Amino acid sequence: MDIYGLIISTVIFGIFSVLTLFALINLSSIIALLILIGMPLIVVLVIPSVATSFLSQQHIILANGAVPINNYHILLLIWSTLIGIILYTEFLTWYMTKARRPRKDQNVSQMNDNIRSTLDQVIKQIRDSAGRIRNR
Amino acid sequence: MSARNVILTILILMFLCTPVHAPNFQHEEIWIHHGTFDLAIGERAHAEHYTVKVHDIQTEGTDHSASLLIYLSKNYKEIFFTDALANNEHVYDDELKIITTGIAEGKVSIELYTHEYEKVWILDINRTKLGVGEILDITDATILVSGIEGNNVTLEMNIDDLSTTEIYTQGVARKYSDQFMMRIAHVDSNTEKAIIEIYRPGIPELLISITDIKDIYNQDEDIKFKAFVENTGTLPVRGVTVTASSSSGSLDENYQTVPIIGAFSDLRFPLSIVPPTTPTGETIMLNARVEGYDYKGNPYSNSTIREIYVNPYLSIAKTVEHEQIALESTDDRPGKLKVHLTITNNGDLDTIIHVHDQVPASFLHSSMPSLDWSFVLRAYSSEDITYTAIPTRAGIFELDPAVVTWDTSGGTYRISSGGLSNISVEGTRLVVEKIVDRDYAFVGESIEITIRIHNEGTRNVNISVSDSLPQQVQLIEGDTGWNGQLPSQETIELTYTAEVLQERNLELPAAEVRYKDGVGKTGVVRSSPLILHTYKNIVETTETPGDGEMITDETSVTGPTQWGMTTFLISSFITLFCVLSIVPVTLYLYINRIR
């Protein structure tokens, strides 16, 4: 294991994660998502060889050599984690905003309509019954 | 020969045969301690031919006194009065001294001494020859020879910080303290040299060791041994007692005594132990101690410890009739292994035992379904079990010990038979292995293939090894074939290196070994084929990077292109985004529907 490579990778991915979370908290979710996808893409497009070398740098090998773990895997792991955080932050924000809206008048009017229609049906049944008695 | 010569010869012989007597200056009139005794009324103590008996004890307030009787060779001689104060010492006939050390609780404590003339002074250092003006400097004395005239020597001495000047004549010995005596052995007036001897009181020294003993005993045999006591000192030691003890088992006699062991003498005290009945075997610590005292009553002692092991009361012995057998019976080698088990119960109880034995996996014991037996083994009896096993392949095999288990005293115990020599099954047997140094390889990598041939049989063989490689692999170094002799029980390894040329799972074919042994038997043995997974290298570099080493040479990138990498990252991101969105989107839709 190259300990210096591991330290450099940890620092780079740490800065990347902190930058994304900063954008999520202080700017917006969309900007955080754009940083998340944009930064690696820019690096790959600008300095492809360095980016490829960095991403293919291997840290450990699992399962007797069958599963080599390199920076690709770490990038995907960070992506999945931060996308999850952004998505759920957005969802919870929507849900809590929705739950806080006042709905009291709407409920009362709906209840009045229900009572009114019920009373109308009861009066109609009483009239029908009275008509039948009168016809006898 | 004339009469004169005969007389002269006789005189010379008489002179040579005259017994040599030690100079009597080394001897002294001493009182020899015979022990300390606590005697009640009527009890006796002995010192050589004398016997002392307590006749009466009188008490007046806090004062006690006693009347003691003295016997010589069992004949009454006198009675005397004693107490622990002014009248505490009594001497009879200048031969027996009785010192009363105390009278209390109806007992008289006395010490007995007898009068002897014994050698006490022992030469301390080698004789020293000194001339006039020379000094002998020893620990507690400084002796200067200040003058020699004829047989007289003038000495200036400082002994124990006391200075004195003495004139010695040849042969004179003088005692200066209880610890120091000096003698002028010889004065040579011609050379003006005097030979000085320093004498000091001798001391006894007791040593003890346990001899005539084994390390391991069976439960049914008595442990007999001897306590070997030596007096390596220069004075006799008296009242010698030997006491023995053991951590387990019972000693027949643990206390023995002798009146005296002379200087530079030894004595053996026979002792024995009945070993304990133990189901698991037991280590016993034997302790022997010797005590004695010199003529002044100063005590001397020594002790020793010896460890022995007592086998369990059940034992099992495993023997084989022939240690060399053959796959097919011959005149001198049978074709079967015959095993005898003898189980012995030395305990005093009938015991239900379970016997288990095993033979090497390549042996068949068809005569019985399993090598397990259970039965009652009577007390003080033994049982024999015999079975046969047939070998199925040649080689040298190690026999495992047979095991007996039984329950007693709330526990389960287990013993096994001792080690056996190996069983040799005559014949030829080769084991061929083919080994590759990795599970997978990349195209262009070198792999190391090893063919290991072990001759497990008992005969030397001539072998011919041949191996082949598939087309996808190219030999780089080494040979795939070998011819030569392989001795019995030896192993050879044939190693070669090859390069992987193509990405394809490779089947490395079996290596083949043809052999011919000493009796002309031929055969072919093959290894198992191997599968090697091969992969194409994604990144090819001008130099092979180490683990985790970053590749910085841009021209070496032949893997995914720049756009390929971009596409991969975008697609990965979208995929992750979609997968992770499933749950929140579902929840969003569900919540909106119920509202």
XYZ file of C-alpha atoms in Angstrom:
731
model
C 0.000 0.000 0.000
C 1.345 3.404 -1.006
C 0.687 5.419 2.119
C 1.483 8.760 0.488
C -0.925 8.051 -2.390
C -3.597 7.166 0.150
C -3.031 10.392 2.087
C -3.143 12.533 -1.085
C -6.339 10.791 -2.245
C -7.957 11.280 1.162
C -7.130 14.989 1.158
C -8.449 15.539 -2.381
C -11.686 13.645 -1.772
C -12.082 15.406 1.584
C -11.827 18.854 -0.007
C -14.231 17.773 -2.740
C -16.816 16.537 -0.181
C -16.513 19.634 2.017
C -16.910 21.927 -0.997
C -20.071 20.099 -2.075
C -21.619 20.168 1.409
C -20.758 23.888 1.704
C -22.602 24.572 -1.543
C -25.564 22.498 -0.345
C -25.878 24.394 2.928
C -25.083 27.938 1.815
C -26.085 28.033 -1.841
C -28.495 25.448 -3.214
C -28.931 21.788 -3.922
C -28.667 22.309 -7.661
C -25.275 24.018 -7.311
C -24.106 21.220 -5.018
C -25.146 18.637 -7.623
C -23.387 20.600 -10.353
C -20.176 20.708 -8.283
C -20.507 17.011 -7.626
C -20.608 16.076 -11.319
C -18.804 19.097 -12.703
C -15.528 19.038 -10.849
C -14.464 15.497 -11.844
C -15.625 16.105 -15.414
C -13.624 19.311 -15.712
C -10.520 17.614 -14.355
C -10.933 14.673 -16.762
C -11.435 17.022 -19.715
C -8.590 19.395 -18.832
C -5.902 16.975 -17.602
C -7.085 13.534 -18.733
C -3.847 11.648 -18.093
C -3.427 12.912 -14.541
C -7.122 12.309 -13.833
C -6.963 8.779 -15.214
C -3.817 7.979 -13.262
C -5.330 9.358 -10.096
C -8.637 7.561 -10.486
C -6.984 4.245 -11.303
C -4.630 4.431 -8.348
C -5.077 1.224 -6.383
C -5.138 1.220 -2.593
C -6.048 -2.246 -1.445
C -6.853 -5.588 -3.022
C -9.654 -7.681 -1.540
C -10.619 -11.338 -1.952
C -7.167 -12.574 -2.900
C -6.734 -10.149 -5.738
C -10.239 -10.535 -7.158
C -11.438 -7.088 -5.948
C -8.916 -4.296 -6.357
C -10.092 -1.046 -4.739
C -8.940 2.166 -6.439
C -9.969 5.842 -6.550
C -12.776 5.111 -9.034
C -14.534 3.165 -6.326
C -13.942 5.905 -3.788
C -15.310 8.553 -6.156
C -18.460 6.492 -6.775
C -18.843 5.934 -3.042
C -18.605 9.678 -2.355
C -21.008 10.422 -5.190
C -23.630 8.000 -3.913
C -23.352 9.353 -0.388
C -23.566 13.020 -1.326
C -26.333 12.503 -3.921
C -28.306 10.712 -1.203
C -27.767 13.590 1.211
C -28.798 16.185 -1.386
C -31.885 14.270 -2.489
C -33.170 13.590 0.979
C -32.420 17.149 2.075
C -34.537 18.371 -0.821
C -37.306 15.881 -0.119
C -37.482 16.641 3.605
C -37.467 20.365 2.889
C -40.453 19.935 0.564
C -42.273 17.720 3.038
C -41.811 20.002 6.008
C -42.826 23.065 3.982
C -45.942 21.234 2.855
C -46.904 20.165 6.369
C -46.604 23.709 7.751
C -49.328 25.227 5.396
C -52.601 26.275 7.225
C -55.559 24.086 6.175
C -58.140 24.843 8.929
C -60.805 26.870 6.794
C -60.730 24.330 4.057
C -61.518 21.610 6.500
C -64.431 23.523 8.064
C -66.025 24.302 4.691
C -65.694 20.670 3.678
C -67.341 19.635 6.922
C -70.209 22.119 6.430
C -70.850 20.782 2.936
C -70.960 17.254 4.275
C -73.391 18.179 7.056
C -75.562 20.094 4.660
C -75.877 17.248 2.209
C -76.608 14.791 5.036
C -79.348 17.018 6.426
C -80.826 17.409 2.912
C -81.008 13.654 2.543
C -82.671 13.250 5.958
C -85.311 15.950 5.165
C -85.993 14.320 1.823
C -86.575 10.932 3.473
C -88.927 12.507 6.063
C -90.936 14.196 3.234
C -91.195 10.957 1.298
C -92.395 9.104 4.403
C -94.962 11.819 5.140
C -96.252 11.686 1.527
C -96.690 7.938 1.695
C -98.647 8.193 4.960
C -100.861 10.878 3.498
C -101.697 8.753 0.408
C -102.929 5.928 2.575
C 73.335 -62.758 51.637
C 75.156 -62.211 54.835
C 73.446 -62.197 58.238
C 74.194 -58.523 58.528
C 72.314 -57.739 55.344
C 69.359 -59.869 56.457
C 69.160 -58.030 59.771
C 69.439 -54.710 57.968
C 66.651 -55.657 55.564
C 64.436 -56.786 58.435
C 65.070 -53.539 60.275
C 64.234 -51.480 57.171
C 61.030 -53.488 56.640
C 60.079 -53.076 60.291
C 60.647 -49.344 59.998
C 58.503 -49.126 56.868
C 55.734 -51.238 58.414
C 55.552 -49.269 61.640
C 52.016 -47.833 61.944
C 51.941 -44.155 61.411
C 50.391 -42.359 64.331
C 49.041 -38.876 63.964
C 50.849 -36.390 66.176
C 48.945 -36.262 69.435
C 49.006 -32.475 69.557
C 45.995 -32.658 67.193
C 44.031 -34.613 69.798
C 42.281 -33.109 72.775
C 40.351 -34.156 75.793
C 36.854 -33.116 74.818
C 33.343 -33.498 76.047
C 31.291 -34.980 73.245
C 27.727 -33.923 72.985
C 25.239 -36.808 72.812
C 22.038 -34.870 72.520
C 19.438 -32.887 74.377
C 16.678 -34.822 76.129
C 13.389 -33.866 77.788
C 12.671 -36.579 80.321
C 9.669 -37.129 82.577
C 9.861 -39.222 85.732
C 10.952 -42.746 84.828
C 12.210 -41.847 81.366
C 15.779 -42.480 80.311
C 18.461 -41.042 78.071
C 21.487 -42.890 76.744
C 25.012 -41.809 75.974
C 27.252 -44.682 74.937
C 27.301 -47.118 77.884
C 25.701 -44.678 80.279
C 21.999 -44.312 81.017
C 20.440 -41.421 82.883
C 16.987 -41.838 84.398
C 14.759 -39.270 86.113
C 13.919 -40.579 89.560
C 11.990 -37.693 91.042
C 11.041 -34.078 90.428
C 10.466 -31.773 93.377
C 8.694 -28.422 93.278
C 8.981 -25.795 95.997
C 7.185 -22.642 94.956
C 8.753 -21.507 91.728
C 11.889 -23.568 92.267
C 12.204 -26.998 90.721
C 14.754 -29.686 91.321
C 15.178 -33.296 90.331
C 16.953 -36.478 91.346
C 18.616 -38.359 88.501
C 20.015 -41.867 88.474
C 23.144 -42.905 86.578
C 23.614 -46.408 85.202
C 26.691 -47.818 83.539
C 26.030 -50.818 81.333
C 22.605 -51.116 83.042
C 24.187 -51.255 86.490
C 23.140 -48.584 88.939
C 25.981 -46.305 89.933
C 24.709 -43.242 91.747
C 21.918 -40.759 92.300
C 22.444 -37.031 92.256
C 20.452 -33.900 92.866
C 20.178 -31.234 90.143
C 18.363 -28.056 89.323
C 18.525 -25.491 86.508
C 20.467 -22.969 88.598
C 23.702 -23.512 90.524
C 23.550 -27.298 90.527
C 22.958 -27.724 86.842
C 26.204 -29.564 85.991
C 27.204 -32.984 87.246
C 30.222 -35.044 86.212
C 30.357 -38.767 86.943
C 33.705 -40.495 87.106
C 35.239 -37.873 84.799
C 33.535 -39.731 81.967
C 29.933 -38.531 81.840
C 28.766 -34.934 82.132
C 25.092 -34.056 82.604
C 23.984 -30.442 82.225
C 20.473 -29.589 83.291
C 19.105 -26.821 81.075
C 15.643 -26.610 82.607
C 12.975 -28.261 84.737
C 9.393 -27.431 83.851
C 5.985 -29.053 83.394
C 7.117 -32.301 84.952
C 10.091 -32.716 82.639
C 13.816 -32.348 83.052
C 15.787 -31.034 80.072
C 19.332 -32.358 80.075
C 22.325 -32.488 77.790
C 24.631 -35.486 77.925
C 28.376 -35.417 77.206
C 30.980 -38.141 77.393
C 34.670 -37.630 77.811
C 36.842 -38.591 74.828
C 40.319 -38.033 73.528
C 39.817 -37.168 69.865
C 41.528 -35.543 66.974
C 40.180 -32.011 66.851
C 42.874 -29.846 65.269
C 43.148 -30.032 61.502
C 45.907 -28.597 59.342
C 44.427 -25.397 57.952
C 46.833 -24.304 55.225
C 49.760 -25.973 53.533
C 53.000 -26.062 55.421
C 54.931 -22.857 54.878
C 58.707 -22.644 54.768
C 59.940 -19.301 56.065
C 63.426 -17.848 56.342
C 64.623 -15.156 58.716
C 62.808 -11.879 58.034
C 59.999 -13.557 56.074
C 56.360 -13.120 57.046
C 53.388 -15.459 56.960
C 50.265 -13.340 56.655
C 46.920 -15.091 57.120
C 43.446 -13.879 57.968
C 43.743 -13.486 61.701
C 47.521 -13.689 62.247
C 50.835 -12.312 61.049
C 53.972 -14.320 61.826
C 57.494 -12.988 61.313
C 60.557 -15.222 61.633
C 63.019 -12.967 63.388
C 65.766 -15.477 64.108
C 66.832 -19.125 63.818
C 69.435 -20.713 66.044
C 69.897 -24.444 65.885
C 66.467 -26.026 66.481
C 65.068 -22.816 67.938
C 63.063 -20.288 66.024
C 62.185 -16.829 67.282
C 58.812 -15.639 66.032
C 57.163 -12.247 66.321
C 53.477 -12.897 66.106
C 50.347 -10.829 65.939
C 47.334 -13.051 66.534
C 43.867 -11.555 66.897
C 45.462 -8.105 67.371
C 47.650 -9.353 70.221
C 51.419 -9.093 69.630
C 53.861 -11.476 71.207
C 57.352 -12.857 70.670
C 57.841 -16.586 71.085
C 60.766 -18.959 70.855
C 59.769 -22.276 69.316
C 61.673 -25.499 69.270
C 61.244 -27.965 66.409
C 58.112 -30.113 66.919
C 56.491 -27.807 69.460
C 52.803 -26.890 68.999
C 51.079 -24.107 70.912
C 47.402 -23.212 71.087
C 46.595 -19.506 71.158
C 42.776 -19.660 71.081
C 39.957 -22.076 70.484
C 40.455 -21.350 66.798
C 44.205 -21.136 66.342
C 47.168 -23.447 66.952
C 50.662 -23.192 65.498
C 53.490 -25.695 65.259
C 57.042 -25.602 64.014
C 57.342 -28.831 62.075
C 60.999 -28.605 61.140
C 63.940 -26.255 61.509
C 66.780 -26.418 59.001
C 69.713 -24.680 60.604
C 71.828 -24.926 57.427
C 69.445 -23.003 55.229
C 67.960 -21.122 58.187
C 64.444 -22.060 57.193
C 61.575 -23.122 59.432
C 58.456 -25.011 58.391
C 55.362 -23.595 60.059
C 52.012 -25.362 60.364
C 48.716 -23.653 61.244
C 45.951 -25.785 62.768
C 42.297 -24.979 63.352
C 39.422 -27.004 64.792
C 37.833 -29.246 62.188
C 34.195 -29.052 61.228
C 31.862 -31.676 59.844
C 29.934 -31.076 56.628
C 26.835 -33.038 55.784
C 25.663 -33.755 52.247
C 22.626 -35.767 51.243
C 21.382 -37.063 47.922
C 18.717 -39.533 46.805
C 20.152 -42.474 44.890
C 19.094 -45.811 43.430
C 15.839 -44.355 42.179
C 14.113 -44.323 38.779
C 12.372 -41.373 37.193
C 9.125 -43.204 36.427
C 7.306 -45.880 38.434
C 4.231 -47.943 37.818
C 1.409 -47.808 40.266
C 1.929 -51.398 41.420
C 5.631 -51.205 42.250
C 7.158 -49.941 45.466
C 9.367 -46.923 45.147
C 12.574 -48.002 46.843
C 15.482 -45.642 47.065
C 18.366 -44.672 49.302
C 19.300 -41.487 51.043
C 23.054 -41.198 50.563
C 24.594 -39.183 53.385
C 28.202 -38.023 53.212
C 30.299 -36.305 55.803
C 32.834 -34.400 53.733
C 34.072 -32.463 56.746
C 37.128 -33.077 58.884
C 35.347 -34.063 62.108
C 32.811 -36.799 62.823
C 29.180 -35.816 62.951
C 27.066 -37.343 65.694
C 23.398 -38.094 66.258
C 22.723 -38.289 62.538
C 19.012 -38.466 61.697
C 17.558 -38.804 58.242
C 13.924 -37.818 57.713
C 12.091 -38.304 54.441
C 8.774 -37.016 53.206
C 6.824 -37.157 49.964
C 4.125 -34.998 48.430
C 1.977 -38.062 47.813
C 1.959 -41.756 48.642
C 2.961 -43.183 51.997
C 6.476 -43.677 53.318
C 7.141 -46.974 55.085
C 9.663 -45.433 57.462
C 10.375 -41.780 57.357
C 12.869 -41.486 60.238
C 16.213 -43.210 60.663
C 19.168 -42.470 62.866
C 22.788 -43.507 63.373
C 25.015 -42.390 66.262
C 27.989 -41.196 64.229
C 29.364 -40.727 60.729
C 33.116 -40.284 60.680
C 35.050 -37.649 58.766
C 35.166 -38.342 55.038
C 32.699 -41.211 55.481
C 29.295 -41.918 54.031
C 26.243 -44.020 54.773
C 23.167 -45.117 52.837
C 19.713 -45.125 54.421
C 17.192 -47.364 52.634
C 13.719 -45.825 52.233
C 10.579 -46.818 50.355
C 7.215 -45.355 49.400
C 3.950 -47.012 48.454
C 2.882 -44.975 45.409
C -0.576 -43.361 45.262
C -3.374 -44.749 43.123
C -3.769 -42.153 40.419
C -5.900 -42.224 37.260
C -3.855 -39.614 35.444
C -0.326 -40.145 36.638
C 1.225 -37.983 39.293
C 4.483 -36.229 39.954
C 5.758 -36.886 43.471
C 8.266 -34.687 45.221
C 10.574 -36.633 47.542
C 12.291 -34.681 50.255
C 15.143 -36.087 52.343
C 16.782 -34.203 55.168
C 19.792 -35.066 57.311
C 20.618 -33.497 60.657
C 23.465 -34.014 63.076
C 25.783 -32.178 65.420
C 29.467 -31.965 66.211
C 31.094 -32.728 69.564
C 30.181 -29.251 70.814
C 26.545 -29.706 69.953
C 26.621 -27.307 66.972
C 23.923 -28.442 64.549
C 24.558 -29.324 60.912
C 21.920 -30.189 58.334
C 21.260 -30.537 54.636
C 18.346 -31.571 52.454
C 17.564 -32.597 48.906
C 14.510 -32.898 46.692
C 13.909 -35.400 43.925
C 11.000 -35.519 41.491
C 9.567 -38.819 40.263
C 6.530 -39.698 38.199
C 3.996 -42.427 38.965
C 2.117 -43.814 35.985
C -1.683 -44.078 36.082
C -3.115 -47.307 37.371
C -4.392 -48.135 33.889
C -1.863 -48.569 31.149
C -1.909 -49.546 27.494
C 0.905 -50.873 25.374
C 0.801 -51.029 21.600
C 3.158 -53.238 19.616
C 3.320 -54.415 16.029
C 4.525 -57.796 14.942
C 6.505 -56.546 11.930
C 7.611 -53.008 11.343
C 8.461 -53.772 7.722
C 5.678 -55.143 5.566
C 4.913 -55.226 1.857
C 1.905 -54.599 -0.362
C 2.198 -58.205 -1.460
C 3.430 -60.764 1.032
C 6.990 -62.035 0.542
C 9.182 -64.437 2.460
C 10.585 -61.850 4.792
C 7.823 -59.251 4.692
C 4.205 -60.092 5.472
C 1.418 -58.379 3.593
C -0.485 -57.433 6.734
C 0.131 -55.233 9.713
C -0.549 -57.117 12.949
C -1.151 -54.891 15.973
C -1.283 -56.013 19.615
C -2.814 -53.898 22.345
C -2.301 -54.843 25.986
C -4.352 -52.991 28.572
C -3.411 -53.479 32.224
C -5.356 -52.505 35.331
C -3.067 -52.182 38.353
C -5.816 -50.634 40.438
C -7.996 -52.427 42.954
C -11.303 -51.720 41.164
C -12.971 -53.273 38.126
C -13.190 -50.571 35.499
C -15.276 -50.115 32.359
C -12.880 -48.925 29.700
C -13.151 -47.765 26.102
C -10.230 -48.492 23.818
C -9.712 -46.626 20.571
C -7.008 -47.171 18.036
C -6.386 -46.067 14.489
C -4.206 -46.978 11.577
C -3.046 -44.713 8.753
C -5.782 -43.823 6.277
C -4.287 -45.997 3.551
C -4.619 -49.141 5.695
C -7.778 -51.269 5.670
C -8.860 -53.106 8.807
C -11.419 -55.348 7.181
C -11.418 -57.937 9.951
C -13.467 -55.664 12.211
C -15.839 -52.791 11.554
C -14.095 -50.279 13.768
C -11.091 -50.059 16.026
C -13.146 -49.312 19.150
C -13.697 -51.679 22.037
C -15.550 -51.307 25.338
C -15.362 -53.843 28.160
C -14.880 -54.320 31.885
C -11.260 -54.689 32.899
C -10.941 -56.575 36.163
C -8.743 -55.319 38.979
C -5.109 -56.426 38.781
C -5.600 -57.977 35.367
C -4.811 -57.254 31.753
C -6.502 -57.798 28.405
C -4.987 -58.324 24.973
C -6.478 -57.109 21.708
C -5.067 -58.134 18.360
C -6.116 -56.963 14.926
C -4.708 -56.840 11.423
C -4.682 -54.103 8.808
C -3.827 -54.326 5.132
C -1.735 -51.621 3.459
C -3.018 -50.196 0.185
C -0.015 -48.144 -0.807
C 3.719 -48.062 -0.260
C 5.453 -45.622 2.014
C 6.610 -45.033 5.535
C 3.799 -44.437 7.975
C 3.662 -43.225 11.528
C 1.361 -45.153 13.830
C -0.721 -43.104 16.211
C -0.911 -44.267 19.830
C -3.910 -46.246 21.060
C -6.100 -44.493 23.623
C -8.007 -45.764 26.656
C -10.735 -43.649 28.252
C -12.693 -44.426 31.400
C -14.860 -42.766 33.977
C -14.044 -42.807 37.646
C -14.489 -40.558 40.652
C -16.785 -38.283 38.698
C -14.248 -37.613 35.980
C -13.304 -38.973 32.577
C -9.683 -39.921 32.192
C -7.573 -40.745 29.192
C -4.244 -42.464 28.669
C -2.447 -43.372 25.513
C 0.202 -45.862 24.543
C 3.759 -44.753 23.984
C 5.307 -43.839 20.690
C 5.921 -46.483 18.072
C 8.509 -46.751 15.392
C 7.375 -46.087 11.845
C 5.846 -48.779 9.674
C 7.524 -49.280 6.339
C 5.410 -50.649 3.500
C 7.713 -51.877 0.750
C 6.957 -50.514 -2.713
C 7.128 -47.551 -5.022
C 4.892 -44.515 -4.840
C 5.401 -41.135 -6.441
C 3.325 -38.021 -5.772
C 3.465 -35.354 -8.475
C 2.222 -31.816 -7.954
C 2.133 -28.983 -10.436
C 2.061 -25.528 -8.914
C 1.828 -22.101 -10.484
C 2.872 -19.092 -8.453
C -0.366 -17.096 -8.894
C -4.099 -17.499 -9.413
C -4.380 -15.049 -12.307
C -2.013 -13.251 -14.596
C -2.092 -10.344 -17.023
C -1.037 -10.648 -20.606
C 2.700 -10.133 -20.838
C 3.382 -11.229 -17.280
C 5.748 -14.036 -16.369
C 4.497 -16.987 -14.409
C 6.568 -19.517 -12.525
C 5.518 -23.142 -12.753
C 6.905 -25.744 -10.353
C 6.648 -29.505 -10.663
C 7.263 -31.199 -7.320
C 7.883 -34.942 -7.234
C 8.011 -36.732 -3.880
C 9.083 -40.364 -3.624
C 6.917 -41.651 -0.756
C 7.896 -45.258 -1.456
C 10.722 -47.270 0.021
C 12.647 -47.792 -3.219
C 14.896 -45.471 -5.158
C 13.526 -44.780 -8.636
C 14.779 -43.440 -11.933
C 12.319 -40.857 -13.211
C 11.708 -38.970 -16.426
C 9.692 -35.762 -16.047
C 7.961 -34.150 -19.006
C 5.636 -31.182 -19.101
C 4.052 -29.149 -21.877
C 2.697 -25.643 -22.290
C -0.361 -24.454 -24.189
C 0.051 -22.170 -27.200
C -0.959 -19.071 -25.233
C 2.092 -19.441 -22.992
C 5.714 -19.197 -24.052
C 8.654 -20.739 -22.165
C 11.166 -18.079 -21.109
C 13.522 -19.774 -18.697
C 14.163 -23.310 -17.473
C 13.274 -26.734 -18.826
C 10.030 -28.608 -18.920
C 11.755 -31.987 -18.698
C 14.214 -33.768 -16.393
C 15.748 -37.235 -16.029
C 17.495 -38.633 -12.985
C 17.313 -40.734 -9.849
C 15.026 -39.889 -6.960
C 15.931 -41.669 -3.686
C 13.295 -42.951 -1.317
C 11.583 -40.283 0.823
C 13.255 -37.518 -1.197
C 11.624 -34.645 -3.093
C 12.778 -32.751 -6.144
C 11.343 -29.589 -7.658
C 11.545 -28.628 -11.314
C 10.842 -24.932 -11.901
C 10.525 -22.978 -15.123
C 9.232 -19.550 -16.145
C 6.793 -18.753 -18.939
C 5.117 -15.654 -20.359
C 1.370 -15.243 -20.900
C 0.733 -14.257 -24.526
C -3.058 -14.049 -24.796
C -6.044 -13.089 -22.692
C -7.789 -16.405 -22.278
C -8.280 -18.772 -19.391
C -5.496 -21.255 -19.675
C -5.532 -24.931 -18.870
C -2.009 -25.933 -18.018
C -1.814 -29.665 -18.813
C -0.776 -32.285 -16.282
C 2.913 -32.976 -15.843
C 3.893 -36.568 -16.513
C 6.498 -38.610 -14.638
C 7.655 -42.013 -15.872
C 9.564 -44.137 -13.407
C 11.411 -47.394 -13.040
C 12.307 -48.699 -9.603
C 15.058 -50.999 -8.366
C 13.095 -54.198 -8.977
C 12.235 -53.221 -12.529
C 8.720 -52.011 -11.919
C 7.681 -49.192 -14.262
C 4.790 -46.775 -14.246
C 3.502 -43.323 -15.063
C 2.270 -40.728 -12.578
C 0.578 -37.489 -13.571
C -0.190 -34.312 -11.743
C -3.546 -32.548 -11.841
C -3.997 -29.972 -14.603
C -4.180 -26.309 -13.603
C -6.442 -23.449 -14.648
C -4.880 -19.993 -14.846
C -7.108 -16.942 -15.322
C -5.535 -14.344 -17.578
C -6.569 -10.731 -18.190
C -5.586 -8.023 -20.580
C -3.796 -5.112 -18.979
C -5.943 -1.915 -18.930
C -2.936 0.324 -18.434
C 0.266 -0.505 -20.120
C 3.270 1.377 -18.943
C 6.812 1.641 -19.959
C 7.680 0.504 -16.473
C 5.663 -1.787 -14.310
C 4.342 0.380 -11.476
C 4.337 -0.855 -7.921
C 1.199 -1.229 -5.876
C -0.491 2.129 -5.570
C 2.134 3.909 -7.646
C 0.713 6.725 -9.759
C 1.266 6.564 -13.483
C 2.326 9.958 -14.839
C 3.481 9.145 -18.317
C 0.754 10.531 -20.591
C 1.810 8.551 -23.610
C 1.386 5.316 -21.727
C -2.388 5.675 -21.406
C -3.905 3.229 -23.809
C -7.029 2.455 -21.829
C -10.246 4.500 -21.967
C -10.072 7.725 -23.951
C -10.783 11.177 -22.598
C -14.382 11.108 -23.890
C -14.786 7.558 -22.757
C -13.836 8.590 -19.249
C -16.227 11.531 -19.384
C -19.060 9.329 -20.597
C -18.312 6.799 -17.880
C -18.402 9.445 -15.160
C -21.622 11.041 -16.428
C -23.383 7.703 -16.836
C -22.229 6.602 -13.395
C -23.483 9.836 -11.890
C -26.868 9.585 -13.599
C -27.245 5.968 -12.587
C -26.462 6.713 -8.969
C -28.773 9.723 -9.040
C -31.650 7.701 -10.454
C -31.187 4.815 -8.062
C -30.986 7.069 -5.041
C -34.000 9.106 -6.250
C -36.326 6.117 -6.268
C -37.264 6.302 -2.609
C -37.788 10.092 -2.232
C -39.690 10.302 -5.563
C -41.921 7.416 -4.516
C -42.600 9.096 -1.192
C -43.326 12.393 -2.949
C -45.885 10.765 -5.224
C -47.504 8.819 -2.405
C -47.869 11.847 -0.158
C -49.368 13.930 -2.991
C -51.888 11.169 -3.863
C -53.334 10.834 -0.359
C -53.719 14.597 -0.079
